[in-house]
Coordinates of C-alpha atoms in Angstrom, one line a residue:
M599 CA 0.3 21.7 52.6
S600 CA 1.5 22.9 49.3
Y601 CA 2.2 21.4 46.3
R602 CA 5.8 21.4 46.9
D603 CA 5.2 19.5 49.9
A604 CA 3.4 16.3 48.2
I605 CA 5.0 15.8 45.5
A606 CA 9.0 16.5 47.8
I607 CA 6.8 13.3 50.4
A608 CA 5.7 11.2 46.8
A609 CA 9.2 11.3 45.8
R610 CA 10.9 9.7 48.3
S611 CA 8.0 7.2 48.6
V612 CA 8.8 6.3 45.1
T613 CA 12.8 5.9 46.2
R614 CA 12.0 4.1 49.7
R615 CA 10.2 1.5 46.8
L616 CA 12.4 1.3 44.2
G617 CA 12.1 -2.6 42.9
R618 CA 8.2 -2.1 42.3
A619 CA 8.7 1.6 41.2
V620 CA 10.8 0.6 38.9
L621 CA 8.2 -3.0 37.9
T622 CA 5.0 -0.4 37.8
V623 CA 7.2 1.8 35.2
L624 CA 8.1 -1.2 33.0
A625 CA 4.3 -1.8 32.9
V626 CA 3.5 0.9 31.5
A627 CA 6.4 1.6 29.6
L628 CA 5.5 -2.2 28.0
A629 CA 2.4 -1.4 27.5
A630 CA 3.2 2.4 26.1
A631 CA 5.7 0.9 23.7
L632 CA 2.6 -2.1 22.8
L633 CA -0.2 0.8 21.6
S634 CA 3.1 3.7 20.5
S635 CA 4.2 1.4 17.5
L636 CA 0.6 0.0 16.6
L637 CA -0.4 3.7 16.2
I638 CA 2.7 4.0 14.4
A639 CA 2.5 1.0 12.4
G640 CA -0.6 1.8 11.2
S641 CA -0.9 5.4 10.8
A642 CA 2.8 5.2 8.1
A643 CA 0.3 1.8 6.5
R644 CA -2.2 4.0 6.0
T645 CA -0.5 7.2 5.0
R646 CA 1.4 4.6 2.2
V647 CA -1.7 2.5 0.9
L648 CA -4.8 5.5 1.3
D649 CA -4.0 8.6 1.8
D650 CA -1.5 8.5 -1.4
V651 CA -4.2 7.0 -2.7
S652 CA -6.1 10.0 -1.4
R653 CA -3.5 12.4 -2.9
G654 CA -3.7 10.4 -6.3
G655 CA -1.9 7.4 -7.3
P656 CA -2.2 4.2 -10.4
L657 CA -5.5 3.3 -7.7
T658 CA -7.2 6.5 -8.3
G659 CA -6.7 5.5 -12.0
I660 CA -9.9 5.9 -14.9
R661 CA -9.2 3.2 -17.9
V662 CA -10.5 6.0 -20.3
D663 CA -11.1 3.2 -23.4
A664 CA -11.2 4.1 -27.2
A665 CA -15.0 3.5 -27.6
A666 CA -18.2 5.6 -26.4
P667 CA -20.1 4.3 -23.0
D668 CA -22.6 1.6 -23.6
P669 CA -26.2 3.0 -23.5
G670 CA -27.6 0.1 -21.5
S671 CA -25.0 -0.9 -19.4
L672 CA -25.5 -0.7 -15.9
D673 CA -22.7 0.9 -13.4
S674 CA -20.5 -0.8 -13.0
D675 CA -17.1 -0.6 -12.2
D676 CA -15.8 -2.2 -15.8
P677 CA -19.1 -2.0 -18.0
P678 CA -19.4 -3.5 -21.6
T679 CA -18.0 -0.5 -24.1
G680 CA -20.0 1.0 -26.9
R681 CA -19.0 2.1 -30.6
P682 CA -15.7 2.2 -31.2
R683 CA -14.0 5.9 -30.8
A684 CA -11.1 7.2 -31.2
I685 CA -8.7 9.3 -29.1
D686 CA -7.1 12.0 -30.4
D687 CA -4.7 14.8 -28.9
A688 CA -7.0 17.0 -28.7
A689 CA -9.8 14.1 -26.9
R690 CA -7.0 14.2 -24.5
H691 CA -6.4 17.3 -23.5
R692 CA -9.7 18.0 -23.0
I693 CA -10.3 15.4 -20.4
A694 CA -6.8 16.7 -19.1
G695 CA -8.9 19.9 -17.7
L696 CA -11.6 18.5 -17.0
P697 CA -11.8 19.2 -13.1
D698 CA -10.2 17.2 -10.5
V699 CA -7.9 15.3 -12.9
R700 CA -4.5 14.8 -12.0
A701 CA -2.6 13.0 -15.2
V702 CA -3.5 11.5 -18.3
V703 CA -0.8 9.1 -19.6
P704 CA -1.5 8.3 -23.1
V705 CA -1.8 3.6 -24.0
V706 CA -0.6 2.0 -26.8
V707 CA -1.8 -1.4 -27.5
T708 CA -1.0 -3.0 -30.5
P709 CA -0.9 -6.6 -31.8
I710 CA 2.0 -8.3 -33.0
Q711 CA 4.4 -11.4 -33.4
V712 CA 6.7 -13.0 -31.8
L713 CA 9.1 -15.2 -32.2
R714 CA 8.8 -18.3 -29.9
P715 CA 12.1 -18.0 -28.0
T716 CA 14.2 -21.4 -28.0
N717 CA 16.4 -20.5 -25.0
L718 CA 14.5 -19.7 -21.9
P719 CA 15.8 -21.2 -18.8
A720 CA 14.2 -24.5 -17.4
P721 CA 12.2 -23.4 -14.6
K722 CA 13.5 -24.6 -11.4
R723 CA 12.7 -27.0 -8.9
T724 CA 9.5 -26.2 -6.7
T725 CA 7.0 -27.9 -5.9
T726 CA 4.8 -26.8 -8.7
S727 CA 7.5 -27.7 -11.5
R728 CA 5.8 -30.4 -13.0
R729 CA 2.5 -28.7 -13.1
R730 CA 4.6 -25.9 -14.7
A731 CA 6.7 -28.0 -17.2
G732 CA 2.4 -29.4 -18.1
A733 CA 1.4 -26.1 -18.8
R734 CA 4.9 -25.1 -20.5
R735 CA 4.3 -28.7 -22.8
R736 CA -0.1 -27.7 -23.5
A737 CA 1.4 -23.9 -24.9
G738 CA 3.8 -25.5 -27.2
T739 CA 0.8 -28.5 -28.1
A740 CA -1.9 -25.1 -28.3
S741 CA 0.1 -23.0 -30.5
G742 CA 0.3 -26.4 -32.7
G743 CA 3.5 -26.1 -32.6
S744 CA 4.1 -22.7 -34.8
S745 CA 7.8 -21.0 -34.2
L746 CA 5.2 -17.9 -33.9
I747 CA 3.2 -16.4 -30.7
S748 CA 0.3 -13.8 -31.3
D749 CA 0.0 -10.9 -28.5
E750 CA 0.1 -7.6 -28.0
L751 CA 2.3 -4.4 -27.0
I752 CA 1.9 -2.1 -24.2
G753 CA 3.6 1.0 -24.9
V754 CA 3.2 3.3 -22.0
D755 CA 4.9 6.6 -21.0
L756 CA 7.5 4.8 -19.3
A757 CA 8.9 8.2 -17.8
R758 CA 5.5 8.8 -15.8
T759 CA 5.8 4.5 -14.3
N760 CA 4.6 5.9 -11.2
D761 CA 0.5 7.2 -12.4
V762 CA 0.1 3.5 -14.0
P763 CA -0.4 0.5 -12.7
V764 CA 3.0 -1.0 -13.6
A765 CA 4.7 -3.2 -10.5
L766 CA 8.0 -4.3 -11.5
E767 CA 9.1 -7.5 -10.4
A768 CA 12.3 -8.1 -11.8
G769 CA 15.5 -6.2 -13.9
R770 CA 14.1 -2.1 -14.2
L771 CA 11.7 -1.1 -17.1
P772 CA 13.2 -0.1 -20.3
A773 CA 14.0 2.9 -20.8
P774 CA 11.7 5.9 -21.9
G775 CA 13.6 6.3 -25.4
S776 CA 14.8 3.3 -25.8
T777 CA 13.7 1.0 -29.5
T778 CA 15.6 -2.6 -28.2
E779 CA 14.4 -2.7 -24.8
V780 CA 11.1 -4.6 -23.5
A781 CA 9.6 -5.8 -20.2
V782 CA 7.6 -9.2 -19.6
T783 CA 4.6 -10.0 -18.0
D784 CA 3.8 -12.3 -15.4
G785 CA 1.7 -13.8 -18.7
F786 CA 4.8 -14.6 -20.4
L787 CA 6.0 -16.7 -17.5
A788 CA 2.7 -18.5 -17.9
R789 CA 2.4 -19.0 -21.3
F790 CA 6.3 -21.2 -21.2
G791 CA 5.6 -22.5 -17.1
L792 CA 7.3 -20.0 -15.4
S793 CA 7.5 -18.1 -12.1
K794 CA 8.7 -15.5 -10.5
A795 CA 11.6 -17.2 -9.3
D796 CA 12.6 -17.7 -12.5
A797 CA 11.8 -14.2 -13.6
P798 CA 15.6 -13.3 -12.9
S799 CA 17.1 -15.8 -15.4
L800 CA 14.8 -13.8 -19.0
L801 CA 17.1 -10.7 -17.9
G802 CA 19.1 -10.3 -21.2
L803 CA 17.9 -12.3 -23.2
H804 CA 16.1 -11.5 -26.9
L805 CA 12.8 -12.1 -28.6
Q806 CA 12.4 -10.9 -32.0
F807 CA 8.9 -8.8 -32.5
G808 CA 7.1 -8.7 -36.2
A809 CA 4.6 -5.9 -36.3
P810 CA 2.5 -7.9 -38.9
R811 CA 0.6 -6.5 -42.0
F812 CA -1.4 -7.6 -44.5
F813 CA -0.2 -6.5 -48.1
D814 CA -3.1 -7.0 -51.1
E815 CA -1.3 -8.6 -53.6
S816 CA -5.3 -9.2 -56.0
G817 CA -5.3 -5.8 -56.7
G818 CA -8.2 -4.6 -53.7
A819 CA -10.1 -7.7 -54.7
T820 CA -10.4 -10.0 -52.3
L821 CA -8.7 -10.7 -48.8
R822 CA -7.5 -14.0 -50.0
H823 CA -5.3 -13.0 -51.8
S824 CA -4.2 -11.0 -49.2
S825 CA -0.3 -11.7 -47.9
L826 CA 1.0 -11.1 -44.4
R827 CA 3.9 -10.1 -43.5
A828 CA 6.5 -8.3 -40.3
R829 CA 8.3 -5.7 -39.8
W830 CA 10.9 -7.6 -37.1
T831 CA 12.8 -5.9 -34.6
R832 CA 14.9 -7.3 -31.7
M833 CA 14.7 -6.4 -28.7
E834 CA 16.1 -7.7 -24.7
I835 CA 14.5 -7.9 -22.5
V836 CA 15.8 -6.3 -19.5
G837 CA 12.9 -6.7 -16.4
V838 CA 9.4 -8.8 -16.0
A839 CA 6.6 -6.6 -14.0
A840 CA 3.3 -6.6 -13.5
Q841 CA 0.5 -4.6 -15.0
E842 CA -2.7 -3.8 -15.3
L843 CA -2.9 -1.1 -18.3
S844 CA -4.1 -4.4 -21.2
G845 CA -4.0 -8.3 -21.5
G846 CA -0.5 -7.6 -23.7
Q847 CA 2.5 -9.3 -22.6
F848 CA 5.3 -6.5 -23.4
V849 CA 5.7 -3.4 -21.7
V850 CA 7.2 -1.2 -23.9
P851 CA 8.1 2.8 -24.3
I852 CA 5.3 4.3 -26.1
A853 CA 6.9 5.2 -28.8
V854 CA 8.2 1.9 -30.3
A855 CA 4.2 0.5 -29.6
Q856 CA 2.9 3.4 -31.8
A857 CA 5.6 2.7 -34.8
A858 CA 4.3 -0.9 -34.8
R859 CA 0.3 0.5 -34.7
R860 CA 1.0 3.0 -37.9
W861 CA 3.0 0.3 -39.6
T862 CA 0.4 -2.6 -39.2
L863 CA -2.8 0.1 -39.5
T864 CA -2.0 0.8 -43.0
G865 CA -2.2 -3.0 -44.3
P866 CA -6.1 -2.7 -46.3
S867 CA -7.3 -5.6 -44.0
A868 CA -6.5 -3.4 -40.7
A869 CA -10.3 -4.3 -39.8
I870 CA -8.8 -7.5 -38.6
F871 CA -6.7 -6.7 -36.1
G872 CA -9.6 -4.7 -34.5
G873 CA -10.6 -2.2 -36.9
N874 CA -10.5 0.9 -34.5
A875 CA -7.7 3.6 -36.2
S876 CA -7.5 5.7 -32.7
P877 CA -4.5 7.2 -32.1
Y878 CA -4.4 6.1 -28.8
S879 CA -5.9 2.9 -28.0
A880 CA -7.0 3.9 -24.1
L881 CA -5.8 6.9 -22.1
F882 CA -5.3 6.5 -17.7
V883 CA -6.7 8.7 -16.2
I884 CA -5.6 9.7 -12.5
A885 CA -8.1 12.0 -9.9
S886 CA -7.3 13.9 -7.9
S887 CA -8.1 12.0 -4.8
L888 CA -10.2 9.0 -4.5
G889 CA -12.8 10.9 -3.9
H890 CA -12.6 12.3 -6.7
V891 CA -12.3 9.0 -9.2
G892 CA -16.9 9.3 -9.3
S893 CA -17.0 12.8 -10.5
V894 CA -14.5 12.7 -12.8
R895 CA -15.3 9.0 -14.6
A896 CA -18.8 10.5 -15.1
E897 CA -17.4 13.6 -16.6
I898 CA -15.4 11.5 -18.8
T899 CA -18.7 10.1 -19.7
N900 CA -20.0 13.2 -20.8
V901 CA -17.6 14.0 -23.1
G902 CA -18.4 10.5 -24.5
F903 CA -16.0 7.6 -24.1
S904 CA -16.3 4.5 -22.0
T905 CA -14.0 4.6 -18.9
S906 CA -13.7 1.7 -15.9
A907 CA -12.4 2.2 -12.4
P908 CA -11.9 -0.7 -9.1
E909 CA -14.1 2.1 -6.9
T910 CA -16.0 -0.5 -5.2
L911 CA -12.9 -2.5 -5.0
I912 CA -10.8 0.7 -3.2
E913 CA -13.4 1.3 -1.1
S914 CA -13.1 -2.4 0.7
V915 CA -9.6 -1.6 1.1
Q916 CA -10.6 1.6 2.8
H917 CA -12.8 -0.4 5.0
Y918 CA -10.7 -3.4 5.7
V919 CA -7.4 -1.0 6.8
H920 CA -9.9 0.7 9.4
V921 CA -10.9 -2.5 10.7
V922 CA -7.3 -3.4 11.2
E923 CA -6.5 0.0 12.4
I924 CA -9.4 -0.6 15.3
V925 CA -7.9 -4.1 15.9
L926 CA -4.8 -2.5 16.6
A927 CA -5.6 0.7 18.7
G928 CA -8.3 -2.1 21.1
I929 CA -4.5 -5.1 21.2
G930 CA -2.6 -0.9 23.0
L931 CA -4.6 -0.3 24.8
I932 CA -5.5 -3.7 26.2
G933 CA -2.1 -3.6 26.8
L934 CA -2.6 -0.2 29.0
V935 CA -5.6 -1.9 30.8
I936 CA -3.0 -4.3 31.8
A937 CA -0.5 -2.1 33.3
A938 CA -3.7 0.7 34.3
L939 CA -4.3 -2.7 36.8
G940 CA -0.6 -2.9 37.6
I941 CA -0.9 0.8 39.0
A942 CA -3.5 -0.2 41.1
N943 CA -2.6 -3.2 42.5
A944 CA 1.4 -1.0 43.4
M945 CA -0.5 2.0 44.7
L946 CA -3.2 -0.5 47.0
A947 CA -0.5 -2.2 48.8
A948 CA 1.2 1.2 48.7
V949 CA -1.7 2.2 50.9
R950 CA -1.6 -0.9 53.3
E951 CA 2.3 -0.6 53.7
R952 CA 2.0 3.3 54.8
R953 CA -1.0 3.3 57.0
R954 CA 1.6 4.8 60.0
E955 CA 3.0 7.4 57.6
I956 CA -0.9 8.8 56.5
G957 CA -2.4 8.0 60.3
V958 CA 1.1 11.0 61.4
L959 CA 0.8 13.7 58.5
K960 CA -3.5 12.8 59.2
A961 CA -2.2 14.1 63.0
I962 CA 0.1 16.6 62.2
G963 CA -2.8 18.9 60.0
A964 CA -2.3 17.5 57.1
R965 CA -6.1 17.0 55.0
D966 CA -7.7 14.3 53.4
R967 CA -7.6 16.0 49.9
D968 CA -3.6 16.3 51.2
V969 CA -3.4 12.6 51.9
R970 CA -5.2 12.4 48.1
R971 CA -2.5 14.7 46.2
I972 CA 0.9 12.6 47.9
F973 CA -0.4 9.4 46.0
L974 CA -2.2 10.7 43.0
L975 CA 1.1 12.2 42.5
E976 CA 2.8 9.5 42.9
A977 CA 0.5 7.7 40.3
A978 CA 1.2 10.2 37.7
T979 CA 4.9 9.9 38.6
L980 CA 5.6 6.5 37.8
G981 CA 3.2 6.9 34.9
C982 CA 4.9 9.7 32.8
I983 CA 7.9 8.2 33.4
G984 CA 6.8 4.5 32.0
G985 CA 5.0 6.3 29.4
V986 CA 8.2 8.4 27.9
I987 CA 9.7 4.8 28.0
G988 CA 7.0 3.2 26.5
T989 CA 6.3 5.5 23.7
V990 CA 10.2 6.6 22.8
A991 CA 10.5 2.4 22.9
G992 CA 7.5 1.9 20.8
W993 CA 9.1 4.3 17.8
L994 CA 12.5 2.0 18.3
T995 CA 9.9 -0.1 17.7
A996 CA 8.3 0.9 15.0
R997 CA 11.5 2.5 13.3
A998 CA 13.2 -1.2 13.1
L999 CA 10.1 -3.0 11.9
A1000 CA 10.1 0.2 8.9
G1001 CA 13.8 -1.2 7.8
V1002 CA 12.9 -5.4 8.0
V1003 CA 9.8 -3.2 5.8
N1004 CA 11.3 -1.1 3.3
G1005 CA 13.3 -3.8 2.8
Y1006 CA 11.2 -5.8 1.3
L1007 CA 9.1 -3.1 -0.6
A1008 CA 13.4 -2.2 -2.3
K1009 CA 13.3 -6.0 -3.1
E1010 CA 10.4 -5.9 -4.6
G1011 CA 11.0 -2.5 -6.2
L1012 CA 8.0 -0.6 -4.8
A1013 CA 8.4 2.9 -2.9
G1014 CA 9.4 2.5 0.9
V1015 CA 7.7 3.5 3.6
T1016 CA 8.5 7.2 5.6
L1017 CA 7.8 7.6 8.8
G1018 CA 9.1 10.6 10.4
V1019 CA 8.5 11.9 13.9
P1020 CA 4.7 11.2 14.7
T1021 CA 4.5 14.6 17.7
V1022 CA 0.7 13.7 17.7
I1023 CA 1.9 10.3 18.7
L1024 CA 4.5 10.3 20.7
V1025 CA 2.7 13.4 22.9
G1026 CA -0.5 11.4 23.0
G1027 CA 1.9 8.2 24.2
V1028 CA 2.9 10.0 27.6
V1029 CA -0.2 12.2 28.0
G1030 CA -2.2 8.8 27.6
A1031 CA -0.1 7.0 29.9
T1032 CA 0.2 9.4 32.6
A1033 CA -3.9 9.7 32.2
I1034 CA -4.6 6.5 33.0
A1035 CA -2.1 6.4 36.0
L1036 CA -3.8 8.7 37.3
I1037 CA -7.2 6.7 37.1
A1038 CA -5.2 4.1 38.3
G1039 CA -4.4 5.9 41.1
T1040 CA -7.9 7.5 42.0
V1041 CA -8.9 4.2 44.6
P1042 CA -6.1 3.6 45.9
A1043 CA -5.7 8.0 47.2
Q1044 CA -9.1 7.9 47.8
R1045 CA -9.0 5.3 49.4
A1046 CA -5.9 6.9 51.8
A1047 CA -7.7 10.0 52.1
Q1048 CA -10.4 8.9 53.9
L1049 CA -8.8 7.0 56.4
P1050 CA -8.9 7.9 59.7
A1051 CA -5.6 9.0 61.6
R1052 CA -6.5 6.6 64.6
Q1053 CA -7.2 3.4 62.8
A1054 CA -4.6 4.5 61.3
M1055 CA -2.0 4.2 64.1
G1056 CA -3.4 2.0 65.7
D1057 CA -2.6 -0.2 63.8
R1058 CA 1.1 -1.0 64.1

């Protein structure tokens, strides 16, 4: 019997039992859709989280402090710093030229006085509103009712927000060249008992910032006769952001922070505000990949600066993401196993129903392998059709889920997920479903092939 004859017999068998064939195809399609959608979603998540990290990004960032490394500290993610050491342009360019360094973003942090705002919105009523209102009252009590708030101004190149750990929660970040815009942080919300739900209501409010500076009024005899004054600037809140650059609560373009820092450090008591006259308070260095974070930290330490990076945290995230991938793949494979059992059951039923047909085929000269081939072709056809339908359905399902996820990410001010066309998963889904169908049809096909012609004919 030729393959052409076997294919024709298998196709005729499928069409004669169309209802059972449709149900079998649907079982395979559902399993293939489940597996392919889970794999596509897992692959997209890995691309968004880990592959972006491996190509370099904020999570591969290394904070370089304006201080020498502490020779007595243990190797850790956040070791204590040594003596102060200035970071100037020469040091920044030297670090930028190290191997496996993708980008270097300077950070300037300077002390600031803020006039306590009086027109803040009332917190929205939530289950924790009472607790936050208490925090708001305590904030006022802790400051002794002072009209001034002491905090830090964080200056960074806001044209490179993709390279720094700053995530927008409401509004927008200040324009890179603006001198009148500021973004406040979660710490500012917490200071006044506000929640993230209150963040949009802060947009458009104005704050008065004063760069502090001591003026010597004793001719250099003693600081007791120095007076503290501030150079005041009015800024508009244009956004609320979460940041991990410093403990400050106000993010501005780096030029604004540099101007305030220069004003403060030219006073006679600059030591009161930190004493380190470094042009940059810190550098945020982006390694070319996650695997190079450790080596870049070692090179920067050899240059003479203290570093910190969440290496342990990122490695833990990688492990957990891999575990999630294994779980998702396992769920999909369980679906395929269930579909394979369905195919095997359908094929065994077909063998029982077609014993006479098998007997006739053998009586006219069909060999065991010819009968086996017919049933395997039938199983492969059902698996292939189900695989094609299921894989395409899984891809469409993953795209629909990506649309929902991208809507959420856009609302949070984060970059969306790009699925593309995962050719390997699509082809693998069809081939895998066909292969599993062949495996599931092996036992029924073998049973049909070993059925004696006389027994098959005599049973009917």
